[in-house]
Amino acid sequence: MSKLVSFFIILMLILSNQVNVYAAEKPPLEIKSEAAVLVDSETGAILYSKNSNERLYPASLTKIATAIYAIENGNIDDVVTVSARAVKEEGTRVYLVEGERVPLKKLIQGMLINSGNDAAVAIAEHLDGSVELFADKINKYLVEKIGVSNTHFTNPNGLFNENHYTTALDLALITNYAMKNPVFKEIFGTIELEWIGESWETKLLTHHRLLKGEIPVDGITGGKTGFVNESKHTLATTAENENLKLTAIVLKADSSKASYNDTVKLMEYGFSSFKHRIIKQNELFTIHKKEYYSKNDIVVTEHVNTSEESISEQGMLEIVNNGQVSQSIQLEVKEPKPIKVTKEKLLSSEKSSINIFYGIIVFAFAGLLIGVRKRWVKKQ
C-alpha cells in the first residue's frame, strides 16, 4: 500500500514540474539594442517591446517626423530658397548652396534618402521661419496629431542636443502614422534617385541595407538609418506580406550590424508568430452580468499560439500576447432593453386599475354598512 502511495506522489510531482516548465515562457527574442519595439502598422498592436518607453536620442530617425510634418503642413510643390544657415549645417548633406531654389518635395527626398541635414534645415526654415519655431510647432503637432507622449525635438535632423529625445514606441507611432500618407510612403520606400543640384549631381542611394537588398528580407517597404555618437546606431524599418504590415524601431545599438540583426529578428518573429482576427460588429462580451459589444468590426492581432483576451469592469477589451497586453479596445456598454408596453397591455392595465378602484369602494361601502348595522342592533 505504501509503495502505491509513493508511486502516486512521485507521479504528481513529475506532472506538476511539467506544468511549471510549460507555463514559464522564455522571452521570445534576444535583442541587443538598448530599446526596440515591433508594432502592427494596421492595428497598432505592440508585438514586441524592450525598453520601448525609455527616452533616448533618435539621431536621423527625427527626419521621419520632419518629413510627415512638412508633407501635411506645406505644399510639396513649393520652391524653397536655401539659406546660409542650412548650407552650413554639419553632418550628412546633399550639398545645397546658398540661394539655391529647390522644390519642397525634392528636399524631403534628399533628407530621407540621403539623410541630408542641410535639406532638413531648409525645410524647417521654409515652413516656420526658423529652426526654433519649427521645433515648437512640430512638438505640438506630434502630440496633438499623432499622440506621442515622450518626445521633444529641438531640430529637424536629429543632430545631438540633450533635450532632443524620443522613445522607440513614439517613433513607431510616428512611422505608422506617416506610412498612411502616400507621398511619404513613396519617398520612404525609394531605393535610388537621380539628384541634380547646383553643386552636386549624383544618384542618391538609400543608406538602409534591408531596403536596398544587401541583407535579403522579403517585404521591406521603407527604412531610415541614424547615427550620432550619443545615440549610437538607430534604425526604422517597415515591411509587409499578404497578412501583416509591421514597423520595427531599434535604438542605441552598439553597431550597425547589431541594429540590422535585431531588425531581422523582429520582422521574422512578427511574420511567423502573429495573425489577424476580426471581432464582428455587435459581438457580445460579458463580465459580472454586464454586457459590452463592439460597435464596428475590429481587427485585432493575435499570437498564433498563446493569445488571450480579457475584459475590464469598464468594458476595455485587452488582447494579451506572451503575457503582455498588446492591444486595448474600448467596447460599448449594452443597455438593458426598455419594457415595451403595447396598447392592449396598457388598456388591460388601466382596466385592472379601474377594477381595483371599484373593488376598494365596494369593500369600503360594505364595511360602512356593517358598522351602521352593528350600531343599530346595539340600540335595539
C-alpha positions as CSV (number, residue, x, y, z in Angstrom):
1,M,0.0,0.0,0.0
2,S,2.8,2.4,1.0
3,K,4.5,1.6,-2.4
4,L,1.3,2.6,-4.2
5,V,1.1,5.9,-2.3
6,S,4.7,6.7,-3.0
7,F,4.2,6.0,-6.7
8,F,1.2,8.4,-6.9
9,I,3.2,11.1,-5.0
10,I,6.1,10.8,-7.4
11,L,3.8,10.9,-10.4
12,M,2.1,14.0,-9.2
13,L,5.5,15.7,-8.7
14,I,6.6,14.8,-12.2
15,L,3.3,16.2,-13.7
16,S,3.5,19.4,-11.6
17,N,7.0,20.0,-12.8
18,Q,6.0,19.5,-16.4
19,V,3.2,22.1,-16.0
20,N,5.6,24.6,-14.4
21,V,8.1,24.2,-17.2
22,Y,5.3,24.7,-19.8
23,A,3.9,27.8,-18.1
24,A,7.3,29.6,-17.7
25,E,7.6,31.2,-21.1
26,K,11.0,32.2,-22.4
27,P,11.5,35.7,-23.8
28,P,10.6,35.4,-27.5
29,L,13.7,37.2,-28.7
30,E,17.2,38.2,-27.7
31,I,17.6,41.8,-28.8
32,K,20.9,43.5,-28.4
33,S,19.8,47.1,-28.9
34,E,19.1,49.2,-25.8
35,A,15.4,49.7,-26.9
36,A,13.3,48.1,-29.5
37,V,9.6,47.8,-30.5
38,L,7.7,45.8,-33.1
39,V,4.2,47.2,-34.0
40,D,1.4,46.0,-36.3
41,S,1.1,49.0,-38.6
42,E,-2.6,48.5,-39.1
43,T,-3.9,47.7,-35.7
44,G,-1.3,49.4,-33.6
45,A,-0.8,46.2,-31.6
46,I,2.6,46.0,-29.8
47,L,4.1,42.6,-30.7
48,Y,7.4,43.0,-29.0
49,S,8.8,45.6,-26.6
50,K,12.1,46.2,-24.9
51,N,12.5,49.5,-23.0
52,S,10.1,51.0,-25.6
53,N,9.3,53.9,-23.3
54,E,12.8,54.8,-22.4
55,R,13.9,58.3,-23.5
56,L,16.8,58.0,-26.0
57,Y,18.4,60.1,-28.7
58,P,16.9,59.2,-32.2
59,A,19.6,60.7,-34.4
60,S,18.4,60.9,-38.0
61,L,15.1,59.0,-37.3
62,T,14.0,62.5,-36.4
63,K,13.7,63.1,-40.2
64,I,10.7,60.7,-40.3
65,A,8.8,63.2,-38.2
66,T,10.1,66.2,-40.2
67,A,9.0,64.6,-43.4
68,I,5.4,63.9,-42.5
69,Y,5.1,67.3,-40.8
70,A,6.3,69.0,-44.0
71,I,4.0,67.0,-46.2
72,E,1.0,67.8,-44.1
73,N,1.8,71.4,-43.3
74,G,3.5,72.6,-46.5
75,N,2.9,72.4,-50.2
76,I,5.3,69.9,-51.8
77,D,5.3,71.9,-55.0
78,D,6.6,75.0,-53.2
79,V,10.0,76.2,-54.3
80,V,12.3,76.7,-51.3
81,T,15.2,79.2,-51.2
82,V,18.1,77.7,-49.3
83,S,19.6,79.9,-46.5
84,A,23.2,80.4,-45.4
85,R,22.4,78.5,-42.1
86,A,21.1,75.5,-44.0
87,V,24.2,75.3,-46.1
88,K,26.5,75.4,-43.0
89,E,24.7,72.5,-41.2
90,E,27.1,69.8,-40.3
91,G,26.9,66.1,-40.9
92,T,25.5,64.3,-43.9
93,R,24.3,66.6,-46.7
94,V,23.0,66.9,-50.2
95,Y,25.4,69.9,-50.7
96,L,22.9,72.7,-51.2
97,V,24.3,76.2,-51.9
98,E,23.0,79.5,-50.5
99,G,20.3,80.9,-52.7
100,E,19.6,77.6,-54.5
101,R,15.9,77.2,-55.2
102,V,14.7,73.6,-54.6
103,P,11.2,72.1,-54.6
104,L,10.0,71.1,-51.2
105,K,9.4,67.5,-52.3
106,K,12.9,67.2,-53.6
107,L,14.3,68.5,-50.2
108,I,12.2,65.8,-48.4
109,Q,13.6,63.2,-50.8
110,G,17.2,64.4,-50.1
111,M,16.5,64.4,-46.4
112,L,15.0,60.9,-46.2
113,I,17.0,59.0,-48.9
114,N,20.5,60.6,-48.3
115,S,19.8,61.9,-44.8
116,G,20.7,65.5,-45.8
117,N,20.9,67.6,-42.7
118,D,21.1,70.8,-44.8
119,A,17.9,69.8,-46.6
120,A,16.2,69.3,-43.2
121,V,17.1,72.8,-42.0
122,A,15.9,74.3,-45.4
123,I,12.6,72.6,-44.9
124,A,12.2,73.8,-41.3
125,E,13.0,77.4,-42.2
126,H,10.6,77.4,-45.2
127,L,7.8,76.0,-43.1
128,D,8.1,78.1,-39.9
129,G,10.7,80.7,-40.5
130,S,13.4,79.3,-38.2
131,V,14.6,76.1,-36.7
132,E,13.5,77.3,-33.2
133,L,9.9,78.0,-34.3
134,F,9.8,74.8,-36.3
135,A,10.8,72.8,-33.1
136,D,8.0,74.4,-31.1
137,K,5.4,73.6,-33.8
138,I,6.5,70.1,-34.6
139,N,6.4,69.2,-30.9
140,K,2.8,70.4,-30.7
141,Y,2.0,68.6,-33.9
142,L,3.4,65.3,-32.7
143,V,1.4,65.4,-29.5
144,E,-1.9,66.6,-30.9
145,K,-1.9,64.9,-34.3
146,I,-0.1,61.6,-33.6
147,G,-0.4,61.2,-29.9
148,V,3.2,60.8,-28.8
149,S,3.9,61.1,-25.0
150,N,7.7,61.1,-24.6
151,T,9.1,63.1,-27.4
152,H,10.8,66.5,-27.6
153,F,12.7,67.7,-30.6
154,T,14.9,70.8,-30.8
155,N,15.9,70.5,-34.5
156,P,14.6,68.9,-37.8
157,N,17.5,66.5,-38.4
158,G,18.5,64.8,-35.1
159,L,21.9,66.3,-34.5
160,F,22.7,65.8,-30.8
161,N,21.1,68.0,-28.2
162,E,20.5,66.7,-24.7
163,N,16.9,68.0,-24.9
164,H,16.3,66.2,-28.2
165,Y,14.8,62.8,-27.4
166,T,12.1,60.3,-28.1
167,T,11.2,56.7,-27.5
168,A,11.1,53.6,-29.6
169,L,7.3,53.4,-29.1
170,D,6.8,57.1,-30.1
171,L,8.9,56.6,-33.2
172,A,6.8,53.6,-34.1
173,L,3.6,55.7,-33.7
174,I,5.1,58.5,-35.9
175,T,6.2,56.0,-38.6
176,N,2.9,54.2,-38.6
177,Y,1.1,57.5,-39.0
178,A,3.4,58.7,-41.7
179,M,3.1,55.4,-43.7
180,K,-0.6,56.1,-44.2
181,N,0.4,59.1,-46.4
182,P,1.1,58.0,-50.0
183,V,3.7,60.8,-50.6
184,F,5.6,59.8,-47.5
185,K,5.3,56.1,-48.3
186,E,6.7,56.6,-51.8
187,I,9.7,58.6,-50.6
188,F,10.4,56.3,-47.6
189,G,10.5,53.3,-49.9
190,T,12.7,54.9,-52.6
191,I,15.9,53.0,-53.1
192,E,17.6,55.3,-55.5
193,L,17.0,58.8,-57.1
194,E,18.8,60.9,-59.6
195,W,19.9,64.2,-57.9
196,I,20.7,67.3,-59.9
197,G,21.7,70.3,-57.8
198,E,23.7,73.4,-58.4
199,S,26.8,71.9,-56.8
200,W,26.1,68.2,-56.8
201,E,24.9,65.8,-59.5
202,T,24.7,62.2,-58.4
203,K,22.5,59.2,-57.9
204,L,21.2,59.1,-54.3
205,L,21.1,55.6,-52.8
206,T,19.3,54.7,-49.6
207,H,21.5,54.0,-46.7
208,H,19.2,51.3,-45.4
209,R,20.7,47.9,-46.2
210,L,17.5,46.0,-45.9
211,L,15.6,48.3,-48.2
212,K,18.3,48.1,-51.0
213,G,18.5,44.3,-50.6
214,E,22.1,44.0,-49.2
215,I,20.5,42.0,-46.4
216,P,17.8,39.8,-48.0
217,V,14.5,40.0,-46.2
218,D,11.2,39.8,-48.1
219,G,8.6,42.5,-48.0
220,I,10.7,45.6,-46.9
221,T,8.7,48.7,-47.8
222,G,10.8,51.5,-46.3
223,G,13.5,52.5,-43.9
224,K,15.7,55.1,-42.3
225,T,19.1,54.9,-40.6
226,G,20.5,57.1,-37.9
227,F,23.8,57.6,-36.0
228,V,25.4,60.2,-33.8
229,N,27.9,59.3,-31.1
230,E,25.4,59.9,-28.3
231,S,22.6,57.9,-29.9
232,K,24.7,55.1,-31.3
233,H,23.0,53.3,-34.2
234,T,19.3,53.7,-34.7
235,L,17.1,52.1,-37.4
236,A,13.5,52.3,-38.5
237,T,12.0,49.7,-40.9
238,T,8.6,48.9,-42.4
239,A,7.7,45.6,-44.1
240,E,4.6,43.8,-45.2
241,N,3.3,40.5,-46.6
242,E,-0.1,39.2,-47.6
243,N,-1.2,39.0,-44.0
244,L,0.5,41.8,-41.9
245,K,2.2,45.2,-42.1
246,L,4.9,45.7,-39.5
247,T,7.0,48.6,-38.2
248,A,10.3,47.9,-36.3
249,I,12.3,50.5,-34.4
250,V,15.6,49.8,-32.7
251,L,17.6,52.4,-30.7
252,K,21.1,52.6,-29.3
253,A,22.6,49.6,-30.9
254,D,26.3,49.3,-30.4
255,S,27.0,48.7,-34.1
256,S,25.2,48.9,-37.4
257,K,25.4,45.2,-37.7
258,A,23.6,44.7,-34.4
259,S,20.8,47.1,-35.4
260,Y,20.2,45.1,-38.6
261,N,20.4,41.8,-36.8
262,D,17.8,42.9,-34.3
263,T,15.5,44.2,-37.0
264,V,15.7,41.0,-39.0
265,K,14.8,39.0,-35.8
266,L,11.9,41.3,-35.1
267,M,10.5,41.0,-38.6
268,E,10.9,37.2,-38.8
269,Y,9.2,36.9,-35.4
270,G,6.3,39.1,-36.3
271,F,5.5,37.5,-39.6
272,S,5.8,33.9,-38.3
273,S,4.1,34.4,-34.9
274,F,1.1,36.7,-35.4
275,K,-2.2,36.8,-37.4
276,H,-5.3,38.9,-37.6
277,R,-8.7,38.1,-36.3
278,I,-11.9,40.1,-36.8
279,I,-14.2,40.9,-33.8
280,K,-17.5,41.1,-35.5
281,Q,-19.8,44.1,-35.1
282,N,-22.2,43.6,-32.2
283,E,-20.2,40.7,-30.8
284,L,-21.0,40.4,-27.1
285,F,-18.6,40.2,-24.1
286,T,-19.9,39.7,-20.6
287,I,-18.3,40.5,-17.2
288,H,-20.2,40.2,-13.9
289,K,-23.6,40.0,-15.8
290,K,-22.8,43.3,-17.6
291,E,-22.7,43.1,-21.3
292,Y,-20.5,45.0,-23.8
293,Y,-20.3,44.9,-27.6
294,S,-18.2,46.0,-30.5
295,K,-19.7,48.9,-32.4
296,N,-18.0,48.0,-35.6
297,D,-15.8,45.2,-37.0
298,I,-12.5,45.4,-35.2
299,V,-9.2,43.8,-36.4
300,V,-7.0,42.5,-33.6
301,T,-3.5,41.0,-33.8
302,E,-3.1,37.7,-32.1
303,H,-0.2,35.3,-31.4
304,V,-0.8,32.1,-33.3
305,N,-0.4,30.0,-30.1
306,T,-0.6,32.0,-26.9
307,S,-3.0,34.8,-27.4
308,E,-5.6,35.5,-24.7
309,E,-8.2,38.2,-24.2
310,S,-9.7,39.8,-21.1
311,I,-12.3,42.5,-20.4
312,S,-12.3,45.0,-17.6
313,E,-15.2,46.3,-15.5
314,Q,-15.2,49.4,-17.7
315,G,-15.5,47.4,-20.9
316,M,-11.9,47.6,-22.0
317,L,-11.0,44.5,-24.1
318,E,-7.4,43.6,-23.9
319,I,-5.5,41.3,-26.3
320,V,-2.7,39.6,-24.4
321,N,0.3,38.1,-26.3
322,N,3.1,36.4,-24.5
323,G,1.8,37.6,-21.2
324,Q,1.8,41.3,-22.3
325,V,-1.1,43.5,-23.3
326,S,-0.5,44.3,-26.9
327,Q,-3.8,45.9,-27.9
328,S,-6.7,47.6,-26.0
329,I,-10.1,48.3,-27.4
330,Q,-12.9,50.2,-25.6
331,L,-16.2,48.4,-26.1
332,E,-19.7,49.9,-25.9
333,V,-21.9,49.1,-23.0
334,K,-25.1,47.3,-23.9
335,E,-28.0,49.0,-22.2
336,P,-30.9,46.8,-21.0
337,K,-33.9,46.9,-23.4
338,P,-36.8,49.0,-22.1
339,I,-40.0,47.1,-21.5
340,K,-42.3,47.5,-24.5
341,V,-45.8,48.5,-23.4
342,T,-48.4,47.6,-26.1
343,K,-51.8,49.3,-26.4
344,E,-53.5,46.1,-25.3
345,K,-51.3,45.8,-22.2
346,L,-51.9,49.5,-21.4
347,L,-55.7,49.1,-21.8
348,S,-55.6,45.9,-19.7
349,S,-53.5,47.7,-17.0
350,E,-55.9,50.6,-17.0
351,K,-58.9,48.2,-16.8
352,S,-57.2,46.3,-13.9
353,S,-56.6,49.6,-12.1
354,I,-60.3,50.6,-12.5
355,N,-61.5,47.2,-11.2
356,I,-59.2,47.5,-8.2
357,F,-60.5,51.1,-7.6
358,Y,-64.2,50.0,-7.7
359,G,-63.4,46.9,-5.6
360,I,-61.9,49.2,-2.9
361,I,-65.1,51.3,-3.0
362,V,-67.4,48.3,-2.7
363,F,-65.4,46.9,0.3
364,A,-65.4,50.3,1.9
365,F,-69.1,50.7,1.4
366,A,-69.8,47.2,2.7
367,G,-67.7,47.9,5.8
368,L,-69.6,51.1,6.4
369,L,-72.9,49.2,6.1
370,I,-71.8,46.5,8.6
371,G,-70.7,49.2,11.0
372,V,-74.0,51.0,10.8
373,R,-75.9,47.8,11.2
374,K,-74.0,46.9,14.4
375,R,-74.7,50.2,15.9
376,W,-78.4,49.8,15.1
377,V,-78.6,46.3,16.6
378,K,-77.0,47.6,19.9
379,K,-79.6,50.4,20.1
380,Q,-82.4,47.8,19.8
